[in-house]
PDB file of C-alpha atoms in Angstrom:
ATOM      1  CA  MET Y 175      32.084 -29.920  -1.500  1.00 74.00           C
ATOM      2  CA  GLY Y 176      28.149 -30.789  -0.200  1.00 95.00           C
ATOM      3  CA  GLN Y 177      25.686 -30.325   2.196  1.00 97.00           C
ATOM      4  CA  TRP Y 178      22.334 -30.669   3.156  1.00 98.00           C
ATOM      5  CA  ILE Y 179      19.243 -28.272   1.906  1.00 98.00           C
ATOM      6  CA  ASP Y 180      16.143 -28.323   1.644  1.00 98.00           C
ATOM      7  CA  ILE Y 181      13.837 -28.231  -1.315  1.00 97.00           C
ATOM      8  CA  VAL Y 182      10.479 -27.370  -1.613  1.00 97.00           C
ATOM      9  CA  ALA Y 183       7.877 -29.352  -3.624  1.00 98.00           C
ATOM     10  CA  GLY Y 184       4.609 -28.579  -5.382  1.00 96.00           C
ATOM     11  CA  ASP Y 185       2.266 -29.447  -2.218  1.00 96.00           C
ATOM     12  CA  GLY Y 186       4.647 -27.376   0.114  1.00 97.00           C
ATOM     13  CA  PHE Y 187       5.924 -30.684   1.508  1.00 97.00           C
ATOM     14  CA  SER Y 188       9.823 -30.248   2.480  1.00 98.00           C
ATOM     15  CA  VAL Y 189      12.393 -32.724   1.145  1.00 98.00           C
ATOM     16  CA  PRO Y 190      16.192 -32.699   2.778  1.00 98.00           C
ATOM     17  CA  ALA Y 191      18.538 -33.009  -0.578  1.00 98.00           C
ATOM     18  CA  TRP Y 192      22.079 -33.524  -0.841  1.00 98.00           C
ATOM     19  CA  HIS Y 193      23.715 -30.057  -2.309  1.00 98.00           C
ATOM     20  CA  ALA Y 194      27.324 -30.946  -4.188  1.00 98.00           C
ATOM     21  CA  SER Y 195      28.461 -27.800  -6.154  1.00 96.00           C
ATOM     22  CA  PRO Y 196      31.496 -27.622  -8.457  1.00 95.00           C
ATOM     23  CA  GLU Y 197      34.207 -25.129  -8.339  1.00 93.00           C
ATOM     24  CA  GLY Y 198      33.049 -22.319 -10.687  1.00 92.00           C
ATOM     25  CA  THR Y 199      29.997 -22.360 -13.044  1.00 94.00           C
ATOM     26  CA  PRO Y 200      28.297 -25.692 -12.988  1.00 95.00           C
ATOM     27  CA  ARG Y 201      28.321 -26.793 -16.378  1.00 94.00           C
ATOM     28  CA  GLY Y 202      24.825 -28.572 -15.939  1.00 96.00           C
ATOM     29  CA  ALA Y 203      23.185 -30.387 -13.290  1.00 97.00           C
ATOM     30  CA  VAL Y 204      22.299 -33.871 -12.049  1.00 98.00           C
ATOM     31  CA  VAL Y 205      19.631 -35.303  -9.476  1.00 98.00           C
ATOM     32  CA  LEU Y 206      20.786 -38.244  -8.146  1.00 98.00           C
ATOM     33  CA  LEU Y 207      18.226 -40.868  -7.262  1.00 98.00           C
ATOM     34  CA  GLN Y 208      19.500 -43.468  -3.836  1.00 98.00           C
ATOM     35  CA  GLU Y 209      19.047 -46.532  -3.594  1.00 97.00           C
ATOM     36  CA  ILE Y 210      16.799 -48.665  -0.940  1.00 98.00           C
ATOM     37  CA  PHE Y 211      19.297 -47.378   1.829  1.00 98.00           C
ATOM     38  CA  GLY Y 212      18.831 -43.673   1.786  1.00 98.00           C
ATOM     39  CA  VAL Y 213      20.856 -41.110   1.109  1.00 98.00           C
ATOM     40  CA  ASN Y 214      24.369 -42.521   2.599  1.00 97.00           C
ATOM     41  CA  SER Y 215      27.288 -42.066   2.021  1.00 97.00           C
ATOM     42  CA  HIS Y 216      27.836 -44.148  -1.029  1.00 97.00           C
ATOM     43  CA  ILE Y 217      25.054 -41.818  -2.671  1.00 98.00           C
ATOM     44  CA  ARG Y 218      26.849 -39.036  -1.291  1.00 98.00           C
ATOM     45  CA  ASP Y 219      29.888 -39.967  -2.796  1.00 97.00           C
ATOM     46  CA  VAL Y 220      28.789 -40.649  -6.160  1.00 98.00           C
ATOM     47  CA  ALA Y 221      27.506 -36.502  -5.813  1.00 98.00           C
ATOM     48  CA  GLY Y 222      30.993 -35.275  -5.187  1.00 98.00           C
ATOM     49  CA  ARG Y 223      32.402 -37.312  -8.471  1.00 98.00           C
ATOM     50  CA  LEU Y 224      29.760 -35.974 -10.324  1.00 98.00           C
ATOM     51  CA  ALA Y 225      30.548 -32.416  -8.986  1.00 97.00           C
ATOM     52  CA  ALA Y 226      34.490 -32.674  -9.348  1.00 97.00           C
ATOM     53  CA  ARG Y 227      33.461 -33.289 -12.968  1.00 96.00           C
ATOM     54  CA  GLY Y 228      31.938 -29.791 -13.064  1.00 96.00           C
ATOM     55  CA  TRP Y 229      28.259 -30.765 -12.850  1.00 97.00           C
ATOM     56  CA  LEU Y 230      25.812 -29.648 -10.016  1.00 97.00           C
ATOM     57  CA  ALA Y 231      24.647 -32.649  -7.824  1.00 98.00           C
ATOM     58  CA  LEU Y 232      21.577 -32.767  -6.091  1.00 98.00           C
ATOM     59  CA  ALA Y 233      20.344 -36.174  -4.336  1.00 98.00           C
ATOM     60  CA  PRO Y 234      16.570 -35.944  -2.902  1.00 98.00           C
ATOM     61  CA  SER Y 235      15.847 -38.166  -0.034  1.00 98.00           C
ATOM     62  CA  THR Y 236      13.383 -40.669  -1.788  1.00 98.00           C
ATOM     63  CA  PHE Y 237      11.946 -41.790   1.497  1.00 98.00           C
ATOM     64  CA  ALA Y 238      11.270 -38.460   3.301  1.00 98.00           C
ATOM     65  CA  ARG Y 239       7.395 -38.591   2.908  1.00 98.00           C
ATOM     66  CA  VAL Y 240       7.550 -41.520   4.875  1.00 98.00           C
ATOM     67  CA  GLU Y 241      10.492 -41.261   7.531  1.00 98.00           C
ATOM     68  CA  LYS Y 242      13.302 -38.687   6.753  1.00 94.00           C
ATOM     69  CA  GLY Y 243      16.780 -38.958   7.917  1.00 95.00           C
ATOM     70  CA  VAL Y 244      17.179 -42.945   6.433  1.00 97.00           C
ATOM     71  CA  GLU Y 245      20.606 -43.879   5.816  1.00 96.00           C
ATOM     72  CA  LEU Y 246      21.244 -47.289   5.740  1.00 97.00           C
ATOM     73  CA  GLY Y 247      24.121 -49.699   5.360  1.00 96.00           C
ATOM     74  CA  TYR Y 248      24.506 -52.922   2.943  1.00 95.00           C
ATOM     75  CA  GLY Y 249      23.343 -55.962   5.504  1.00 94.00           C
ATOM     76  CA  ASP Y 250      20.081 -58.165   6.092  1.00 95.00           C
ATOM     77  CA  ALA Y 251      18.434 -56.125   8.642  1.00 97.00           C
ATOM     78  CA  ASP Y 252      19.322 -52.656   6.754  1.00 97.00           C
ATOM     79  CA  MET Y 253      17.892 -54.284   3.384  1.00 95.00           C
ATOM     80  CA  GLN Y 254      14.580 -55.460   4.710  1.00 97.00           C
ATOM     81  CA  ARG Y 255      14.393 -52.050   6.121  1.00 98.00           C
ATOM     82  CA  GLY Y 256      14.992 -50.612   2.832  1.00 97.00           C
ATOM     83  CA  LYS Y 257      12.501 -52.864   1.343  1.00 97.00           C
ATOM     84  CA  GLN Y 258       9.462 -52.041   3.529  1.00 98.00           C
ATOM     85  CA  LEU Y 259      10.609 -48.152   3.266  1.00 98.00           C
ATOM     86  CA  LYS Y 260      10.687 -48.598  -0.460  1.00 98.00           C
ATOM     87  CA  ALA Y 261       6.984 -50.618  -0.395  1.00 98.00           C
ATOM     88  CA  ALA Y 262       5.887 -47.606   1.771  1.00 98.00           C
ATOM     89  CA  VAL Y 263       6.853 -45.179  -0.593  1.00 98.00           C
ATOM     90  CA  GLU Y 264       5.654 -46.360  -3.560  1.00 98.00           C
ATOM     91  CA  ALA Y 265       1.977 -47.091  -1.622  1.00 98.00           C
ATOM     92  CA  LEU Y 266       1.983 -43.224  -1.339  1.00 98.00           C
ATOM     93  CA  PRO Y 267      -0.912 -41.375  -3.621  1.00 97.00           C
ATOM     94  CA  ALA Y 268       0.056 -40.186  -6.837  1.00 95.00           C
ATOM     95  CA  PRO Y 269       2.255 -38.745  -7.728  1.00 96.00           C
ATOM     96  CA  GLY Y 270       4.048 -39.920  -4.671  1.00 96.00           C
ATOM     97  CA  VAL Y 271       7.765 -39.184  -4.782  1.00 98.00           C
ATOM     98  CA  LEU Y 272       7.456 -38.428  -8.279  1.00 98.00           C
ATOM     99  CA  ALA Y 273       6.316 -34.815  -6.831  1.00 98.00           C
ATOM    100  CA  ASP Y 274      10.012 -34.737  -4.760  1.00 98.00           C
ATOM    101  CA  ILE Y 275      11.838 -35.563  -7.701  1.00 98.00           C
ATOM    102  CA  GLN Y 276       9.887 -33.028 -10.224  1.00 98.00           C
ATOM    103  CA  ALA Y 277      11.096 -30.481  -7.491  1.00 98.00           C
ATOM    104  CA  ALA Y 278      14.983 -31.372  -6.962  1.00 98.00           C
ATOM    105  CA  ILE Y 279      14.678 -31.288 -10.998  1.00 98.00           C
ATOM    106  CA  ASP Y 280      13.099 -27.462 -10.991  1.00 97.00           C
ATOM    107  CA  HIS Y 281      16.087 -26.646  -7.760  1.00 97.00           C
ATOM    108  CA  ALA Y 282      18.909 -28.043 -10.336  1.00 97.00           C
ATOM    109  CA  ALA Y 283      17.885 -26.246 -13.094  1.00 96.00           C
ATOM    110  CA  ARG Y 284      18.062 -22.948 -11.034  1.00 94.00           C
ATOM    111  CA  ASP Y 285      21.290 -23.581  -9.095  1.00 89.00           C
ATOM    112  CA  GLY Y 286      22.892 -25.761 -12.330  1.00 83.00           C
ATOM    113  CA  GLY Y 287      21.934 -24.171 -15.330  1.00 78.00           C
ATOM    114  CA  ALA Y 288      19.040 -25.237 -17.646  1.00 80.00           C
ATOM    115  CA  ARG Y 289      20.193 -28.750 -18.400  1.00 96.00           C
ATOM    116  CA  VAL Y 290      19.354 -31.111 -15.841  1.00 98.00           C
ATOM    117  CA  ALA Y 291      19.701 -35.169 -15.995  1.00 98.00           C
ATOM    118  CA  VAL Y 292      18.510 -37.824 -13.750  1.00 98.00           C
ATOM    119  CA  MET Y 293      20.793 -40.742 -12.641  1.00 98.00           C
ATOM    120  CA  GLY Y 294      19.631 -43.521 -10.112  1.00 98.00           C
ATOM    121  CA  PHE Y 295      20.931 -46.588  -8.432  1.00 98.00           C
ATOM    122  CA  CYS Y 296      18.727 -49.374  -7.919  1.00 97.00           C
ATOM    123  CA  TYR Y 297      14.956 -48.343  -6.261  1.00 98.00           C
ATOM    124  CA  GLY Y 298      16.332 -44.801  -7.964  1.00 98.00           C
ATOM    125  CA  GLY Y 299      16.986 -46.378 -11.109  1.00 98.00           C
ATOM    126  CA  LEU Y 300      13.699 -47.439 -11.401  1.00 98.00           C
ATOM    127  CA  LEU Y 301      12.051 -43.827 -10.707  1.00 98.00           C
ATOM    128  CA  ALA Y 302      15.126 -42.489 -12.846  1.00 98.00           C
ATOM    129  CA  TRP Y 303      13.422 -44.216 -15.758  1.00 98.00           C
ATOM    130  CA  ARG Y 304       9.773 -42.883 -14.768  1.00 98.00           C
ATOM    131  CA  ALA Y 305      11.415 -39.337 -14.455  1.00 98.00           C
ATOM    132  CA  ALA Y 306      12.272 -39.752 -18.105  1.00 98.00           C
ATOM    133  CA  CYS Y 307       8.796 -40.778 -18.907  1.00 98.00           C
ATOM    134  CA  GLU Y 308       6.868 -38.500 -16.871  1.00 98.00           C
ATOM    135  CA  LEU Y 309       8.617 -35.541 -15.386  1.00 98.00           C
ATOM    136  CA  GLN Y 310       9.281 -32.020 -16.802  1.00 98.00           C
ATOM    137  CA  GLY Y 311      13.138 -30.115 -17.521  1.00 97.00           C
ATOM    138  CA  LEU Y 312      15.041 -33.242 -18.302  1.00 98.00           C
ATOM    139  CA  SER Y 313      17.762 -33.861 -20.537  1.00 98.00           C
ATOM    140  CA  ALA Y 314      18.755 -37.241 -20.252  1.00 98.00           C
ATOM    141  CA  ALA Y 315      18.145 -39.766 -17.842  1.00 98.00           C
ATOM    142  CA  VAL Y 316      20.830 -42.847 -16.515  1.00 98.00           C
ATOM    143  CA  PRO Y 317      19.564 -45.752 -14.443  1.00 98.00           C
ATOM    144  CA  TYR Y 318      21.700 -48.495 -13.187  1.00 98.00           C
ATOM    145  CA  TYR Y 319      20.129 -51.569 -12.305  1.00 98.00           C
ATOM    146  CA  GLY Y 320      16.792 -50.616 -12.086  1.00 97.00           C
ATOM    147  CA  GLY Y 321      14.611 -52.955 -10.028  1.00 90.00           C
ATOM    148  CA  GLY Y 322      11.284 -53.202 -11.577  1.00 95.00           C
ATOM    149  CA  MET Y 323      12.434 -51.102 -14.537  1.00 97.00           C
ATOM    150  CA  THR Y 324      12.252 -54.079 -16.687  1.00 98.00           C
ATOM    151  CA  THR Y 325       8.270 -55.152 -16.043  1.00 97.00           C
ATOM    152  CA  LYS Y 326       5.668 -55.327 -18.699  1.00 97.00           C
ATOM    153  CA  ALA Y 327       3.759 -52.220 -17.179  1.00 97.00           C
ATOM    154  CA  GLU Y 328       7.234 -50.153 -16.830  1.00 98.00           C
ATOM    155  CA  MET Y 329       8.027 -50.929 -20.559  1.00 96.00           C
ATOM    156  CA  ALA Y 330       5.145 -49.936 -21.536  1.00 97.00           C
ATOM    157  CA  ARG Y 331       6.335 -45.931 -20.783  1.00 98.00           C
ATOM    158  CA  THR Y 332       7.833 -43.866 -23.228  1.00 97.00           C
ATOM    159  CA  PRO Y 333      10.882 -41.992 -22.328  1.00 98.00           C
ATOM    160  CA  ARG Y 334      11.262 -38.146 -23.221  1.00 98.00           C
ATOM    161  CA  VAL Y 335      14.215 -37.943 -23.229  1.00 98.00           C
ATOM    162  CA  PRO Y 336      17.634 -39.876 -24.256  1.00 98.00           C
ATOM    163  CA  VAL Y 337      18.076 -42.829 -21.583  1.00 98.00           C
ATOM    164  CA  LEU Y 338      21.303 -44.817 -20.633  1.00 98.00           C
ATOM    165  CA  ALA Y 339      20.726 -47.936 -18.803  1.00 98.00           C
ATOM    166  CA  HIS Y 340      22.632 -50.620 -16.867  1.00 98.00           C
ATOM    167  CA  PHE Y 341      22.360 -54.054 -16.352  1.00 98.00           C
ATOM    168  CA  GLY Y 342      24.271 -57.039 -14.600  1.00 98.00           C
ATOM    169  CA  ARG Y 343      24.216 -60.528 -16.712  1.00 98.00           C
ATOM    170  CA  ARG Y 344      23.914 -61.790 -12.843  1.00 97.00           C
ATOM    171  CA  ASP Y 345      21.653 -59.797 -11.585  1.00 98.00           C
ATOM    172  CA  PRO Y 346      19.683 -62.307  -9.460  1.00 96.00           C
ATOM    173  CA  PHE Y 347      16.646 -59.297  -9.249  1.00 96.00           C
ATOM    174  CA  ILE Y 348      16.418 -58.559 -13.016  1.00 98.00           C
ATOM    175  CA  PRO Y 349      16.376 -61.347 -15.389  1.00 97.00           C
ATOM    176  CA  VAL Y 350      18.655 -61.134 -18.573  1.00 98.00           C
ATOM    177  CA  LYS Y 351      15.719 -62.112 -20.949  1.00 98.00           C
ATOM    178  CA  SER Y 352      14.145 -58.821 -19.350  1.00 98.00           C
ATOM    179  CA  VAL Y 353      16.366 -56.858 -19.713  1.00 98.00           C
ATOM    180  CA  GLN Y 354      16.552 -58.019 -23.552  1.00 98.00           C
ATOM    181  CA  GLU Y 355      12.507 -57.218 -23.660  1.00 98.00           C
ATOM    182  CA  PHE Y 356      13.065 -54.065 -22.261  1.00 98.00           C
ATOM    183  CA  ALA Y 357      15.892 -52.923 -24.867  1.00 98.00           C
ATOM    184  CA  ALA Y 358      14.132 -54.697 -28.039  1.00 98.00           C
ATOM    185  CA  ALA Y 359      11.104 -52.057 -26.293  1.00 97.00           C
ATOM    186  CA  HIS Y 360      12.949 -48.937 -26.601  1.00 98.00           C
ATOM    187  CA  PRO Y 361      15.542 -49.031 -29.522  1.00 97.00           C
ATOM    188  CA  ASP Y 362      16.289 -45.479 -28.964  1.00 97.00           C
ATOM    189  CA  ALA Y 363      17.680 -46.312 -25.508  1.00 98.00           C
ATOM    190  CA  GLU Y 364      21.448 -47.533 -25.064  1.00 98.00           C
ATOM    191  CA  VAL Y 365      21.475 -50.133 -22.997  1.00 98.00           C
ATOM    192  CA  HIS Y 366      24.261 -52.122 -21.398  1.00 98.00           C
ATOM    193  CA  LEU Y 367      24.424 -55.680 -19.549  1.00 98.00           C
ATOM    194  CA  TYR Y 368      27.771 -55.935 -17.668  1.00 98.00           C
ATOM    195  CA  ASP Y 369      29.086 -59.237 -16.786  1.00 98.00           C
ATOM    196  CA  ALA Y 370      28.042 -58.429 -12.965  1.00 98.00           C
ATOM    197  CA  ASP Y 371      25.769 -58.975 -10.381  1.00 97.00           C
ATOM    198  CA  HIS Y 372      23.119 -55.884  -8.973  1.00 97.00           C
ATOM    199  CA  GLY Y 373      24.783 -53.345  -7.170  1.00 96.00           C
ATOM    200  CA  PHE Y 374      28.268 -53.499  -9.185  1.00 98.00           C
ATOM    201  CA  HIS Y 375      28.724 -49.811  -8.879  1.00 98.00           C
ATOM    202  CA  CYS Y 376      28.870 -49.934  -4.989  1.00 97.00           C
ATOM    203  CA  ASP Y 377      32.093 -49.944  -3.849  1.00 95.00           C
ATOM    204  CA  GLN Y 378      30.678 -50.144  -0.300  1.00 94.00           C
ATOM    205  CA  ARG Y 379      28.990 -54.278  -1.410  1.00 93.00           C
ATOM    206  CA  GLY Y 380      29.932 -57.290  -1.761  1.00 92.00           C
ATOM    207  CA  SER Y 381      28.786 -57.315  -4.936  1.00 95.00           C
ATOM    208  CA  TYR Y 382      30.908 -54.618  -6.413  1.00 97.00           C
ATOM    209  CA  ASP Y 383      32.698 -55.289  -9.502  1.00 97.00           C
ATOM    210  CA  ALA Y 384      35.292 -52.921 -10.170  1.00 98.00           C
ATOM    211  CA  ALA Y 385      35.630 -53.370 -13.959  1.00 98.00           C
ATOM    212  CA  ALA Y 386      31.933 -53.038 -14.623  1.00 98.00           C
ATOM    213  CA  ALA Y 387      31.747 -49.779 -12.607  1.00 98.00           C
ATOM    214  CA  GLN Y 388      34.465 -48.897 -14.603  1.00 98.00           C
ATOM    215  CA  LEU Y 389      33.266 -49.367 -18.236  1.00 98.00           C
ATOM    216  CA  ALA Y 390      29.933 -47.782 -17.007  1.00 98.00           C
ATOM    217  CA  TRP Y 391      30.822 -44.937 -15.447  1.00 98.00           C
ATOM    218  CA  THR Y 392      33.012 -43.713 -18.495  1.00 98.00           C
ATOM    219  CA  ARG Y 393      29.708 -44.533 -20.490  1.00 98.00           C
ATOM    220  CA  THR Y 394      28.150 -42.491 -18.085  1.00 98.00           C
ATOM    221  CA  LEU Y 395      30.159 -39.787 -18.472  1.00 98.00           C
ATOM    222  CA  GLU Y 396      30.469 -39.574 -22.076  1.00 98.00           C
ATOM    223  CA  PHE Y 397      26.799 -39.774 -22.170  1.00 98.00           C
ATOM    224  CA  LEU Y 398      26.425 -36.987 -19.510  1.00 97.00           C
ATOM    225  CA  GLU Y 399      28.519 -34.914 -21.854  1.00 96.00           C
ATOM    226  CA  ARG Y 400      26.729 -35.465 -24.876  1.00 97.00           C
ATOM    227  CA  HIS Y 401      23.368 -33.975 -23.408  1.00 97.00           C
ATOM    228  CA  LEU Y 402      24.273 -31.619 -20.713  1.00 94.00           C
TER     229      LEU Y 402
END
């Protein structure tokens, strides 16, 4: 259902992206943004699940500008490597990786229909939030436990599209108080807290929570149905 393709950003940079197509004509498209572990088997699995529901899914490698071919697991060494790669991407001169995400949105719109959503996990959740506020051509955004998304600097952004955000009450990286402040600052956003840890959606992590993952996924699909 999926394959690697290359998409080209506005500055000519070639971005590898995992492309999962549904059977028949897509009902819309979702740009899927990775965690700090690369476009690994978990992200490709989520892309396949979206394609099975009729949406084209496109997962660009948001680490490609600093290192291509990144695919990490969830051990301590992988975690540290992922954090280093994230820091390198964050240090890129503006617009940095947002240029690659915009290219993915544009490509997804051509392949999957006019309506495009962005969805991201962990670092990808933060990037999905930034995309919702800064980029063109989106109809909706779904950040999952976006690390850094509830800081004052990020909270000051204004989304251009409907946002559905998922967070875990037991997430050691995103305090519940900051989630509550984010929800208060953005009353039009749909914000949910689950009795779960960071990374609760990923069934390859020790923090996976089946009940929270299923409820969040159900809400995500309903949200996409409304906006795509």
